[in-house]
Coordinates of C-alpha atoms in Angstrom, one line a residue:
Chain A
X1 CA -56.2 -124.6 105.6
X2 CA -55.0 -127.4 107.7
X3 CA -53.7 -130.5 105.9
X4 CA -51.4 -133.5 106.3
X5 CA -48.2 -133.2 104.3
X6 CA -46.1 -136.1 103.3
X7 CA -42.6 -135.9 101.7
X8 CA -40.4 -138.9 100.8
X9 CA -38.0 -139.5 103.6
X10 CA -39.8 -137.4 106.1
X11 CA -42.5 -138.1 108.6
X12 CA -45.9 -136.9 107.7
X13 CA -47.0 -133.7 109.5
X14 CA -49.9 -131.5 110.1
X15 CA -49.4 -128.1 108.5
X16 CA -51.2 -124.8 107.6
X17 CA -51.1 -124.6 103.8
X18 CA -52.7 -122.5 101.1
X19 CA -56.2 -123.5 99.7
X20 CA -55.7 -125.9 96.8
X21 CA -57.3 -123.6 94.2
X22 CA -56.8 -124.7 90.6
X23 CA -58.0 -123.0 87.5
X24 CA -61.4 -124.1 86.2
X25 CA -61.9 -126.4 89.1
X26 CA -64.3 -126.7 92.1
X27 CA -63.3 -126.2 95.7
X28 CA -64.8 -128.9 97.9
X29 CA -64.9 -128.8 101.7
X30 CA -63.9 -132.3 102.9
X31 CA -66.4 -133.9 105.4
X32 CA -64.8 -137.3 105.7
X33 CA -61.7 -138.8 104.1
X34 CA -60.7 -142.5 104.3
X35 CA -57.2 -144.0 104.8
X36 CA -56.4 -146.6 102.2
X37 CA -53.5 -149.1 101.9
X38 CA -52.0 -147.0 99.2
X39 CA -51.8 -144.0 101.6
X40 CA -49.8 -146.2 104.0
X41 CA -47.6 -147.2 101.1
X42 CA -47.2 -143.5 100.2
X43 CA -46.0 -142.8 103.7
X44 CA -43.3 -145.4 103.1
X45 CA -42.3 -143.8 99.8
X46 CA -44.5 -145.4 97.2
X47 CA -45.0 -143.4 94.1
X48 CA -42.5 -140.8 95.4
X49 CA -45.4 -138.6 96.2
X50 CA -44.8 -135.2 97.9
X51 CA -47.8 -133.3 99.1
X52 CA -51.2 -133.9 100.8
X53 CA -52.2 -137.6 100.5
X54 CA -55.7 -139.0 100.6
X55 CA -58.0 -139.9 97.7
X56 CA -61.1 -141.2 99.4
X57 CA -63.5 -138.4 100.4
X58 CA -67.0 -137.1 100.6
X59 CA -67.4 -133.3 100.7
X60 CA -69.5 -130.3 99.8
X61 CA -68.8 -128.0 96.9
X62 CA -68.1 -124.5 98.2
X63 CA -66.7 -122.6 95.1
X64 CA -67.0 -123.2 91.4
X65 CA -65.0 -121.6 88.6
X66 CA -67.8 -120.8 86.0
X67 CA -71.5 -120.2 85.7
X68 CA -71.8 -123.6 84.1
X69 CA -70.7 -125.2 87.3
X70 CA -72.9 -123.3 89.6
X71 CA -75.4 -126.1 89.9
X72 CA -72.7 -127.9 91.9
X73 CA -72.6 -125.3 94.7
X74 CA -73.7 -126.8 98.0
X75 CA -73.8 -130.3 96.5
X76 CA -72.5 -133.2 98.5
X77 CA -70.1 -135.1 96.3
X78 CA -67.6 -137.8 95.9
X79 CA -65.0 -137.7 93.2
X80 CA -63.2 -139.6 90.4
X81 CA -59.6 -139.2 91.4
X82 CA -57.8 -139.1 88.0
X83 CA -57.7 -135.8 86.1
X84 CA -56.5 -136.2 82.6
X85 CA -55.0 -133.7 80.1
X86 CA -58.3 -133.7 78.2
X87 CA -56.8 -134.0 74.8
X88 CA -54.9 -137.2 74.4
X89 CA -56.3 -140.4 72.9
X90 CA -57.0 -141.9 76.3
X91 CA -58.8 -138.7 77.6
X92 CA -60.8 -138.5 74.3
X93 CA -61.8 -142.1 74.8
X94 CA -63.0 -141.3 78.4
X95 CA -60.2 -143.3 80.1
X96 CA -58.4 -140.4 81.8
X97 CA -56.9 -142.9 84.4
X98 CA -54.4 -143.9 81.7
X99 CA -53.6 -140.4 80.4
X100 CA -49.8 -140.1 80.6
X101 CA -50.0 -136.5 81.9
X102 CA -52.8 -137.2 84.5
X103 CA -52.7 -136.0 88.0
X104 CA -54.3 -138.3 90.7
X105 CA -55.8 -137.0 93.9
X106 CA -53.3 -137.5 96.7
X107 CA -51.2 -139.9 94.6
X108 CA -49.7 -138.0 91.7
X109 CA -49.0 -134.3 91.4
X110 CA -52.3 -133.3 93.0
X111 CA -53.1 -132.3 96.6
X112 CA -55.3 -134.9 98.3
X113 CA -58.1 -135.2 100.8
X114 CA -56.4 -135.3 104.1
X115 CA -57.1 -131.6 104.3
X116 CA -60.0 -129.3 104.9
X117 CA -60.4 -128.7 101.2
X118 CA -59.7 -130.4 97.9
X119 CA -59.9 -129.2 94.3
X120 CA -61.3 -131.2 91.4
X121 CA -62.9 -130.4 88.0
X122 CA -66.7 -130.5 88.0
X123 CA -66.4 -133.4 85.5
X124 CA -64.8 -135.5 88.2
X125 CA -67.6 -135.0 90.7
X126 CA -70.5 -137.4 91.4
X127 CA -73.4 -136.3 93.5
X128 CA -74.2 -138.4 96.6
X129 CA -77.8 -139.5 97.1
X130 CA -79.5 -137.4 99.8
X131 CA -80.2 -140.3 102.1
X132 CA -76.7 -141.7 102.1
X133 CA -74.6 -141.1 105.2
X134 CA -71.2 -139.5 104.9
X135 CA -69.5 -142.5 106.4
X136 CA -71.0 -144.7 103.6
X137 CA -70.4 -142.3 100.7
X138 CA -66.7 -142.0 101.7
X139 CA -66.3 -145.6 100.5
X140 CA -67.3 -144.7 96.9
X141 CA -63.7 -144.7 95.6
X142 CA -62.6 -148.0 97.0
X143 CA -65.9 -149.6 96.1
X144 CA -65.4 -148.3 92.6
X145 CA -61.9 -149.9 92.6
X146 CA -63.7 -153.2 93.6
X147 CA -66.3 -152.7 90.8
X148 CA -63.5 -152.3 88.2
X149 CA -62.9 -156.1 88.3
X150 CA -66.4 -156.6 86.9
X151 CA -65.4 -154.6 83.8
X152 CA -62.3 -156.7 83.3
X153 CA -63.2 -160.3 83.5
X154 CA -66.3 -162.4 82.9
X155 CA -67.8 -164.0 86.0
X156 CA -70.4 -166.6 85.0
X157 CA -72.4 -168.0 87.9
X158 CA -70.5 -171.3 88.1
X159 CA -67.0 -169.8 88.2
X160 CA -64.9 -170.6 91.3
X161 CA -63.6 -167.3 92.7
X162 CA -61.3 -166.6 95.6
X163 CA -60.2 -163.3 97.2
X164 CA -56.8 -163.3 99.1
X165 CA -56.7 -160.5 101.6
X166 CA -59.1 -159.7 104.4
X167 CA -58.3 -156.0 104.6
X168 CA -60.6 -153.0 103.9
X169 CA -60.4 -153.5 100.1
X170 CA -60.6 -157.3 100.3
X171 CA -64.0 -157.1 102.1
X172 CA -65.3 -154.6 99.5
X173 CA -64.0 -156.7 96.6
X174 CA -65.6 -159.9 98.0
X175 CA -68.9 -158.2 98.5
X176 CA -68.9 -156.8 94.9
X177 CA -67.9 -160.2 93.4
X178 CA -70.6 -162.0 95.4
X179 CA -73.2 -160.4 93.2
X180 CA -72.1 -162.5 90.2
X181 CA -70.9 -166.1 91.1
X182 CA -72.9 -168.0 93.6
X183 CA -69.9 -168.3 95.9
X184 CA -66.7 -166.5 96.7
X185 CA -64.0 -167.8 99.0
X186 CA -62.1 -165.3 101.2
X187 CA -58.7 -166.1 102.5
X188 CA -57.3 -163.9 105.2
X189 CA -54.8 -163.8 108.1
X190 CA -56.9 -162.0 110.8
X191 CA -59.7 -163.9 112.6
X192 CA -61.3 -160.7 113.7
X193 CA -61.5 -159.3 110.2
X194 CA -62.8 -162.6 108.9
X195 CA -65.5 -162.4 111.6
X196 CA -66.5 -159.0 110.2
X197 CA -66.5 -160.6 106.7
X198 CA -68.9 -163.3 107.9
X199 CA -71.1 -160.6 109.4
X200 CA -71.3 -159.1 106.0
X201 CA -72.6 -162.3 104.5
X202 CA -69.3 -163.7 103.2
X203 CA -69.9 -167.2 104.4
X204 CA -66.8 -169.1 103.0
X205 CA -63.8 -167.7 104.9
X206 CA -60.5 -169.3 105.8
X207 CA -57.5 -168.3 107.9
X208 CA -54.4 -169.0 105.9
X209 CA -54.0 -170.7 102.5
X210 CA -53.7 -174.4 102.8
X211 CA -52.5 -177.0 100.2
X212 CA -56.0 -178.5 99.9
X213 CA -57.0 -175.3 98.0
X214 CA -54.1 -175.3 95.5
X215 CA -55.2 -175.0 91.9
X216 CA -58.9 -174.8 93.0
X217 CA -60.1 -171.5 91.6
X218 CA -60.7 -170.1 88.2
X219 CA -60.2 -166.5 89.3
X220 CA -58.2 -165.3 92.3
X221 CA -58.1 -161.6 93.4
X222 CA -55.0 -160.5 95.3
X223 CA -55.8 -157.5 97.5
X224 CA -53.2 -158.2 100.2
X225 CA -50.8 -155.4 99.3
X226 CA -47.9 -157.9 99.9
X227 CA -45.7 -160.0 97.5
X228 CA -46.7 -163.1 99.4
X229 CA -50.3 -162.5 98.6
X230 CA -49.5 -162.7 94.9
X231 CA -47.7 -166.0 95.5
X232 CA -50.7 -167.3 97.4
X233 CA -53.0 -166.3 94.6
X234 CA -50.8 -168.0 92.0
X235 CA -50.9 -171.3 94.0
X236 CA -54.7 -171.1 94.5
X237 CA -55.5 -170.5 90.8
X238 CA -55.9 -173.4 88.4
X239 CA -53.6 -173.6 85.4
X240 CA -54.6 -171.1 82.7
X241 CA -56.8 -169.4 85.3
X242 CA -56.7 -165.6 86.1
X243 CA -55.2 -163.7 88.9
X244 CA -56.5 -160.2 89.3
X245 CA -53.9 -158.0 90.9
X246 CA -55.1 -155.1 93.1
X247 CA -52.0 -154.7 95.3
X248 CA -49.5 -152.0 94.8
X249 CA -46.6 -151.7 97.1
X250 CA -43.4 -149.8 97.5
X251 CA -40.9 -152.5 96.7
X252 CA -38.1 -153.0 94.2
X253 CA -38.5 -156.7 94.1
X254 CA -41.8 -158.5 93.6
X255 CA -42.8 -162.1 93.7
X256 CA -41.2 -164.8 91.5
X257 CA -43.0 -165.0 88.2
X258 CA -41.9 -168.5 87.0
X259 CA -45.1 -170.1 88.4
X260 CA -47.1 -167.7 86.2
X261 CA -45.3 -169.1 83.1
X262 CA -45.4 -172.7 84.2
X263 CA -49.2 -172.5 85.0
X264 CA -49.8 -170.3 81.9
X265 CA -51.7 -168.0 84.3
X266 CA -53.1 -164.7 83.2
X267 CA -52.5 -161.8 85.6
X268 CA -54.7 -158.8 85.2
X269 CA -53.7 -155.5 86.8
X270 CA -56.7 -153.6 88.1
X271 CA -56.9 -150.1 89.4
X272 CA -59.6 -147.4 89.6
X273 CA -63.2 -148.1 88.8
X274 CA -66.5 -146.5 88.0
X275 CA -67.9 -144.4 90.8
X276 CA -71.6 -144.2 89.9
X277 CA -72.1 -148.0 89.9
X278 CA -70.2 -148.2 93.2
X279 CA -72.5 -145.6 94.8
X280 CA -75.5 -147.6 93.6
X281 CA -74.1 -150.7 95.3
X282 CA -73.5 -148.8 98.5
X283 CA -77.0 -147.2 98.2
X284 CA -78.8 -150.5 97.8
X285 CA -76.9 -152.1 100.7
X286 CA -75.4 -154.8 98.3
X287 CA -72.1 -153.5 99.6
X288 CA -72.1 -152.8 103.3
X289 CA -69.4 -150.7 104.9
X290 CA -70.5 -149.6 108.4
X291 CA -68.9 -152.7 110.1
X292 CA -65.6 -151.8 108.5
X293 CA -65.2 -148.5 110.3
X294 CA -62.9 -148.6 113.2
X295 CA -62.8 -145.0 114.2
X296 CA -63.2 -141.4 112.9
X297 CA -60.5 -138.9 114.0
X298 CA -59.6 -135.3 113.4
X299 CA -56.5 -134.5 111.3
X300 CA -54.4 -133.7 114.3
X301 CA -54.8 -137.3 115.5
X302 CA -53.0 -138.5 112.4
X303 CA -50.5 -140.6 114.3
X304 CA -53.2 -142.5 116.0
X305 CA -55.1 -142.7 112.7
X306 CA -52.2 -144.2 110.7
X307 CA -51.2 -146.6 113.4
X308 CA -54.8 -147.8 113.7
X309 CA -55.1 -148.1 109.9
X310 CA -52.2 -150.5 109.8
X311 CA -54.1 -153.1 111.8
X312 CA -57.8 -152.3 111.6
X313 CA -60.2 -152.1 108.6
X314 CA -61.2 -148.5 107.9
X315 CA -60.1 -145.3 109.7
X316 CA -61.6 -142.0 108.6
X317 CA -60.5 -138.4 109.1
X318 CA -63.1 -135.7 109.8
X319 CA -60.9 -132.7 108.8
X320 CA -63.4 -130.1 110.0
X321 CA -63.0 -131.2 113.6
X322 CA -60.2 -130.4 116.0
X323 CA -59.0 -133.1 118.4
Chain B
X1 CA -25.5 -195.3 77.9
X2 CA -23.6 -192.0 78.2
X3 CA -25.5 -189.0 79.6
X4 CA -25.1 -185.7 81.3
X5 CA -26.3 -185.8 84.9
X6 CA -27.3 -182.7 86.9
X7 CA -28.0 -182.5 90.6
X8 CA -28.8 -179.5 92.6
X9 CA -25.7 -178.1 94.2
X10 CA -23.3 -180.2 92.1
X11 CA -21.6 -179.6 88.8
X12 CA -23.1 -181.4 85.8
X13 CA -21.1 -184.4 84.8
X14 CA -20.8 -187.0 82.1
X15 CA -21.7 -190.5 83.4
X16 CA -22.6 -194.0 82.3
X17 CA -26.2 -194.7 83.3
X18 CA -28.8 -197.3 82.6
X19 CA -31.0 -197.0 79.5
X20 CA -34.1 -194.9 80.3
X21 CA -36.6 -197.7 79.7
X22 CA -40.1 -197.0 80.9
X23 CA -43.1 -199.3 80.7
X24 CA -45.3 -198.8 77.6
X25 CA -42.9 -196.2 76.1
X26 CA -40.6 -196.0 73.1
X27 CA -36.8 -195.9 73.3
X28 CA -35.4 -193.2 71.0
X29 CA -31.8 -192.8 70.0
X30 CA -31.0 -189.1 70.2
X31 CA -29.4 -187.7 67.0
X32 CA -29.2 -184.1 68.1
X33 CA -30.2 -182.3 71.3
X34 CA -30.4 -178.5 71.8
X35 CA -29.4 -176.5 74.8
X36 CA -32.1 -174.1 75.9
X37 CA -32.1 -171.3 78.4
X38 CA -34.2 -173.4 80.8
X39 CA -31.3 -176.0 80.8
X40 CA -28.9 -173.3 81.8
X41 CA -31.4 -172.3 84.6
X42 CA -31.6 -176.0 85.7
X43 CA -27.8 -176.1 86.0
X44 CA -28.2 -173.2 88.4
X45 CA -30.9 -175.0 90.4
X46 CA -34.2 -174.0 88.7
X47 CA -37.0 -176.5 89.2
X48 CA -34.8 -178.5 91.6
X49 CA -34.3 -181.0 88.9
X50 CA -32.0 -184.0 89.5
X51 CA -31.2 -186.2 86.5
X52 CA -30.5 -185.9 82.8
X53 CA -31.5 -182.5 81.5
X54 CA -32.4 -181.6 77.9
X55 CA -35.8 -181.4 76.2
X56 CA -35.1 -180.4 72.6
X57 CA -34.2 -183.4 70.5
X58 CA -34.5 -185.2 67.2
X59 CA -34.0 -189.0 67.2
X60 CA -34.9 -192.3 65.8
X61 CA -37.2 -194.9 67.5
X62 CA -35.3 -198.1 68.3
X63 CA -37.6 -200.0 70.6
X64 CA -41.3 -200.0 71.1
X65 CA -43.4 -201.6 73.9
X66 CA -46.3 -203.0 71.9
X67 CA -47.4 -204.2 68.5
X68 CA -49.6 -201.1 68.1
X69 CA -46.5 -199.0 68.2
X70 CA -44.4 -201.0 65.8
X71 CA -45.1 -198.5 63.0
X72 CA -42.8 -196.1 64.9
X73 CA -39.7 -198.3 64.6
X74 CA -37.0 -196.6 62.6
X75 CA -39.0 -193.4 62.4
X76 CA -37.2 -190.1 62.8
X77 CA -39.1 -188.2 65.5
X78 CA -39.3 -185.1 67.7
X79 CA -41.4 -185.2 70.9
X80 CA -43.9 -183.4 73.0
X81 CA -42.1 -183.1 76.3
X82 CA -45.0 -183.3 78.8
X83 CA -46.3 -186.8 79.8
X84 CA -49.5 -186.7 81.8
X85 CA -51.2 -189.2 84.0
X86 CA -53.7 -189.9 81.3
X87 CA -56.8 -189.8 83.5
X88 CA -57.2 -186.4 85.1
X89 CA -59.4 -183.7 83.6
X90 CA -56.5 -181.9 82.0
X91 CA -55.2 -185.1 80.3
X92 CA -58.8 -186.0 79.3
X93 CA -59.0 -182.6 77.7
X94 CA -55.8 -183.1 75.8
X95 CA -53.8 -180.6 77.9
X96 CA -51.3 -182.9 79.5
X97 CA -48.9 -180.0 80.1
X98 CA -51.0 -178.9 83.0
X99 CA -51.6 -182.4 84.5
X100 CA -50.6 -182.1 88.1
X101 CA -48.8 -185.5 88.0
X102 CA -47.0 -184.9 84.7
X103 CA -43.4 -185.6 84.1
X104 CA -41.5 -183.3 81.7
X105 CA -38.6 -184.4 79.6
X106 CA -35.4 -183.3 81.3
X107 CA -37.3 -180.8 83.5
X108 CA -39.5 -182.7 85.9
X109 CA -39.1 -186.3 87.1
X110 CA -38.1 -187.6 83.6
X111 CA -34.7 -188.2 82.1
X112 CA -33.9 -185.9 79.3
X113 CA -32.2 -185.7 75.9
X114 CA -28.5 -184.9 76.8
X115 CA -28.0 -188.6 76.5
X116 CA -27.7 -191.3 73.9
X117 CA -31.3 -192.4 74.4
X118 CA -34.6 -191.0 75.7
X119 CA -37.9 -192.7 76.5
X120 CA -41.3 -191.2 75.6
X121 CA -44.8 -192.7 75.0
X122 CA -45.7 -193.1 71.3
X123 CA -48.5 -190.6 71.8
X124 CA -45.8 -187.9 72.4
X125 CA -44.0 -188.6 69.2
X126 CA -44.3 -186.5 66.0
X127 CA -42.7 -187.8 62.8
X128 CA -40.2 -185.5 61.1
X129 CA -40.7 -184.9 57.4
X130 CA -38.2 -186.9 55.4
X131 CA -36.5 -183.9 53.7
X132 CA -36.0 -181.9 57.0
X133 CA -32.4 -181.8 58.3
X134 CA -31.8 -183.0 61.8
X135 CA -30.4 -179.6 62.7
X136 CA -33.7 -178.0 61.7
X137 CA -36.0 -180.6 63.3
X138 CA -34.2 -180.3 66.6
X139 CA -35.8 -176.8 66.9
X140 CA -39.3 -178.3 66.9
X141 CA -39.8 -177.9 70.6
X142 CA -38.7 -174.2 71.0
X143 CA -40.5 -173.3 67.8
X144 CA -43.6 -174.9 69.3
X145 CA -43.2 -172.8 72.4
X146 CA -43.1 -169.8 70.1
X147 CA -46.3 -170.9 68.4
X148 CA -48.0 -171.2 71.7
X149 CA -48.4 -167.4 71.8
X150 CA -50.7 -167.6 68.6
X151 CA -53.1 -169.8 70.6
X152 CA -53.2 -167.4 73.5
X153 CA -53.7 -163.9 72.1
X154 CA -55.3 -162.4 69.0
X155 CA -52.9 -160.7 66.6
X156 CA -54.8 -158.7 64.1
X157 CA -52.7 -157.2 61.3
X158 CA -52.6 -153.7 62.7
X159 CA -51.5 -154.7 66.2
X160 CA -48.2 -153.2 67.4
X161 CA -46.0 -156.0 68.7
X162 CA -42.6 -156.0 70.3
X163 CA -40.3 -158.8 71.4
X164 CA -37.8 -158.2 74.2
X165 CA -34.8 -160.6 74.1
X166 CA -32.6 -161.4 71.2
X167 CA -31.7 -164.9 72.3
X168 CA -32.4 -168.2 70.7
X169 CA -36.1 -168.2 71.7
X170 CA -36.5 -164.5 71.0
X171 CA -35.5 -165.0 67.3
X172 CA -37.9 -167.9 67.0
X173 CA -40.8 -166.0 68.6
X174 CA -40.2 -163.0 66.5
X175 CA -40.2 -165.1 63.3
X176 CA -43.4 -166.8 64.3
X177 CA -45.2 -163.6 65.3
X178 CA -44.2 -161.9 62.0
X179 CA -46.6 -164.2 60.2
X180 CA -49.6 -162.3 61.7
X181 CA -49.0 -158.5 62.2
X182 CA -47.3 -156.6 59.5
X183 CA -44.4 -155.6 61.8
X184 CA -42.7 -156.8 64.9
X185 CA -40.1 -154.8 66.7
X186 CA -37.2 -156.7 68.3
X187 CA -35.3 -155.3 71.3
X188 CA -32.0 -156.9 72.2
X189 CA -28.7 -156.2 73.9
X190 CA -26.4 -158.0 71.5
X191 CA -25.5 -156.3 68.2
X192 CA -24.3 -159.7 66.8
X193 CA -27.5 -161.5 67.6
X194 CA -29.6 -158.6 66.2
X195 CA -27.5 -158.8 63.0
X196 CA -28.5 -162.5 62.8
X197 CA -32.1 -161.4 63.4
X198 CA -32.0 -159.0 60.4
X199 CA -30.5 -161.7 58.3
X200 CA -33.7 -163.7 59.1
X201 CA -35.9 -160.9 57.8
X202 CA -36.6 -159.2 61.2
X203 CA -36.2 -155.6 59.9
X204 CA -37.0 -153.6 63.0
X205 CA -34.4 -154.2 65.6
X206 CA -33.1 -152.0 68.4
X207 CA -30.2 -152.3 70.8
X208 CA -31.6 -151.4 74.2
X209 CA -35.0 -150.1 75.3
X210 CA -35.2 -146.3 75.0
X211 CA -37.8 -143.9 76.4
X212 CA -39.2 -143.0 73.0
X213 CA -40.7 -146.5 72.8
X214 CA -42.4 -146.4 76.2
X215 CA -46.1 -147.3 76.0
X216 CA -45.8 -147.9 72.3
X217 CA -46.9 -151.5 71.8
X218 CA -50.2 -153.4 72.2
X219 CA -48.4 -156.6 72.9
X220 CA -44.9 -157.2 74.2
X221 CA -43.3 -160.7 74.6
X222 CA -40.6 -161.1 77.2
X223 CA -38.2 -163.8 76.3
X224 CA -35.1 -162.5 78.1
X225 CA -35.0 -164.9 80.9
X226 CA -34.2 -162.0 83.3
X227 CA -36.4 -159.9 85.7
X228 CA -35.2 -156.7 84.0
X229 CA -36.7 -158.0 80.7
X230 CA -40.1 -158.1 82.3
X231 CA -39.6 -154.5 83.5
X232 CA -38.7 -153.5 80.0
X233 CA -41.7 -155.2 78.6
X234 CA -44.0 -153.4 81.1
X235 CA -42.7 -150.0 80.1
X236 CA -42.9 -150.7 76.4
X237 CA -46.5 -151.9 76.5
X238 CA -49.4 -149.4 76.4
X239 CA -51.8 -149.1 79.3
X240 CA -54.3 -152.1 79.3
X241 CA -51.9 -153.8 76.8
X242 CA -50.6 -157.4 77.1
X243 CA -47.3 -158.7 78.1
X244 CA -46.6 -162.3 77.2
X245 CA -44.2 -163.9 79.6
X246 CA -42.0 -166.6 78.3
X247 CA -39.1 -166.3 80.8
X248 CA -38.6 -168.7 83.6
X249 CA -35.7 -168.2 85.9
X250 CA -34.3 -169.5 89.1
X251 CA -35.0 -166.6 91.4
X252 CA -36.8 -166.0 94.6
X253 CA -37.6 -162.4 93.8
X254 CA -39.1 -161.2 90.6
X255 CA -39.7 -157.8 89.2
X256 CA -41.9 -155.2 90.9
X257 CA -45.5 -155.7 89.9
X258 CA -47.0 -152.3 90.9
X259 CA -46.6 -151.0 87.3
X260 CA -48.8 -153.9 86.2
X261 CA -51.5 -152.6 88.4
X262 CA -51.1 -148.9 87.6
X263 CA -51.1 -149.7 83.8
X264 CA -53.8 -152.3 84.2
X265 CA -51.6 -154.6 82.1
X266 CA -52.5 -158.1 81.4
X267 CA -49.6 -160.6 81.8
X268 CA -50.0 -163.9 80.1
X269 CA -47.8 -166.8 81.1
X270 CA -46.8 -168.9 78.1
X271 CA -45.1 -172.3 78.0
X272 CA -45.2 -175.3 75.7
X273 CA -46.8 -175.2 72.3
X274 CA -48.0 -177.5 69.5
X275 CA -45.3 -179.4 67.8
X276 CA -47.0 -180.2 64.5
X277 CA -47.6 -176.5 63.5
X278 CA -44.1 -175.7 64.5
X279 CA -42.7 -178.4 62.3
X280 CA -44.8 -177.0 59.4
X281 CA -43.3 -173.5 59.9
X282 CA -39.8 -175.0 60.0
X283 CA -40.6 -177.1 56.9
X284 CA -41.9 -174.2 54.9
X285 CA -39.0 -171.9 55.9
X286 CA -41.3 -169.4 57.5
X287 CA -39.1 -170.0 60.6
X288 CA -35.5 -170.3 59.7
X289 CA -33.0 -171.7 62.2
X290 CA -29.7 -172.5 60.5
X291 CA -28.2 -169.1 61.2
X292 CA -28.9 -169.6 65.0
X293 CA -26.6 -172.6 65.3
X294 CA -23.3 -171.8 66.8
X295 CA -21.8 -175.2 67.1
X296 CA -22.5 -178.9 67.4
X297 CA -20.6 -180.8 70.0
X298 CA -20.3 -184.3 71.5
X299 CA -21.6 -184.9 75.1
X300 CA -18.1 -185.0 76.5
X301 CA -17.5 -181.4 75.4
X302 CA -20.3 -180.3 77.7
X303 CA -18.3 -177.7 79.5
X304 CA -17.5 -175.9 76.2
X305 CA -21.1 -176.4 75.1
X306 CA -22.7 -174.8 78.2
X307 CA -20.2 -172.0 78.2
X308 CA -20.9 -171.3 74.6
X309 CA -24.7 -171.5 75.1
X310 CA -24.5 -168.7 77.7
X311 CA -23.4 -166.2 75.1
X312 CA -24.3 -167.6 71.6
X313 CA -27.6 -168.5 70.1
X314 CA -28.0 -172.3 69.7
X315 CA -25.6 -175.0 70.8
X316 CA -26.4 -178.6 69.9
X317 CA -25.2 -181.9 71.3
X318 CA -24.7 -184.9 69.0
X319 CA -24.7 -187.7 71.7
X320 CA -23.7 -190.5 69.3
X321 CA -20.3 -188.9 68.7
X322 CA -17.3 -188.9 70.9
X323 CA -15.1 -185.8 71.2

């Protein structure tokens, strides 16, 4: 099959590779795959990943490994991206995303979705509602990551919440959070992305973080993917408030942490989330994604795709198509 | 009076300065003052503090500003180091350590205790039990900082707790935490300090952080004062565990935060704590401090004092004494 292959220290390339068949797993033909900030970080060396990146996809199951899984054949699916060992305490408790021996689609020891096919266990698959477009379903994984925050912190209706970062994940996080408190303030750096945000019903947007907002929020979510975003979040949050950290980046040094101590701030790391609730939010239109899509490209246009993904909101691959 | 004066970019010096009289405050003759890691950071530019450093002290009240405060005259006292504006929401709620306009003894816009006298409002003073030695009472402030952790996180008896950092604050924190869980593991880098720790009843000590301990603790407290200590804490804590951050340091860059996101770790900044419970722990002998004291020096031996404080546990000044 054709796939994009990334290796640390080398430029990503299009290659013909073997099908990613794994024992006891399903083979899924990828219909669409989304480029995420983490993919751009991986291209710069984050997580020292070697292989096929990509962890946001929607596809159709083409092969299964057992009679039990036959009901998946032909199903349109999205997937949970963590595959655990199945036996450790974390896996037994249903939290395979913290299994020490996990693989992660396109991020850790598992071929990802910038390819014609991916492999995942049936237990990782979630069926897509029949009336949901592919270019909505492909947002299931990042929308799930946004939903994760709801499982980590309480959000009463009078809480003051800010999101720092007007990128693809920032706009999903803000939409998800707007379900709970009456108001969420979005800080960004890109007037055109903030305009998209307002089109999505995010009324309170600001270009840049100004001193008048310092210490003004109970909860601030950093989805910038940059150390300076964390510093902005720390100045926006009130003493003893909470900063939710969504950003991972390839960097040896991070932001200074003394302000976290002085303000007695709680920082909560937040990663993958539940896919089914995310699909429900996408299905109901509570979270809208169409305005985020900048372009849909074949795999061989990967250079254009990654360049566009660095500045625009969401770029999708359609691996079945040639450019 | 004689005092040590620090200014950013200059070497600290002994000087004759005016008494630190402030309206509506008490004047306290300093009997002993302790050197803390934060003081050493201030000498390197942390907090951009200009003035007399020092925030750990025991002294005797010599002047008061009103008849209401006369009962303090002659009292031996320690002090809460944050002085708030008295009118903001934080001060009204009794949390003056987060008042935006606060001063902090020897740290922020307020002359500190490396001097013959300090000034504090009577409301900041706490009487020292008559039978407590000065060189025990002078630990009230750092012991309070250790106690702060008990107010921030739950510590059931079966919780696995580690402390990273075998310095002066690390040994206080470990002793305070040992009251709650049945066992606290202390990681350090200095065999001689870990030997002091074992003499204090801290049985489980280790030189260096080894891979066998990775992901082994529910709660890890970083009191190293170094970015690498935070990185050690993050690898020791289990996924979704808690790192309590006590370290502040003068640094533009901090440790990488991606592992916090990947492990969904909660980081809790922790600063000043309650002085009265700390005095009670010192009084009962639950927290023992005598073995921490390396030497007691007059102010004019400040070069020897700060040099010693960089490598030993606790160095005290006795400002009333000349060298």
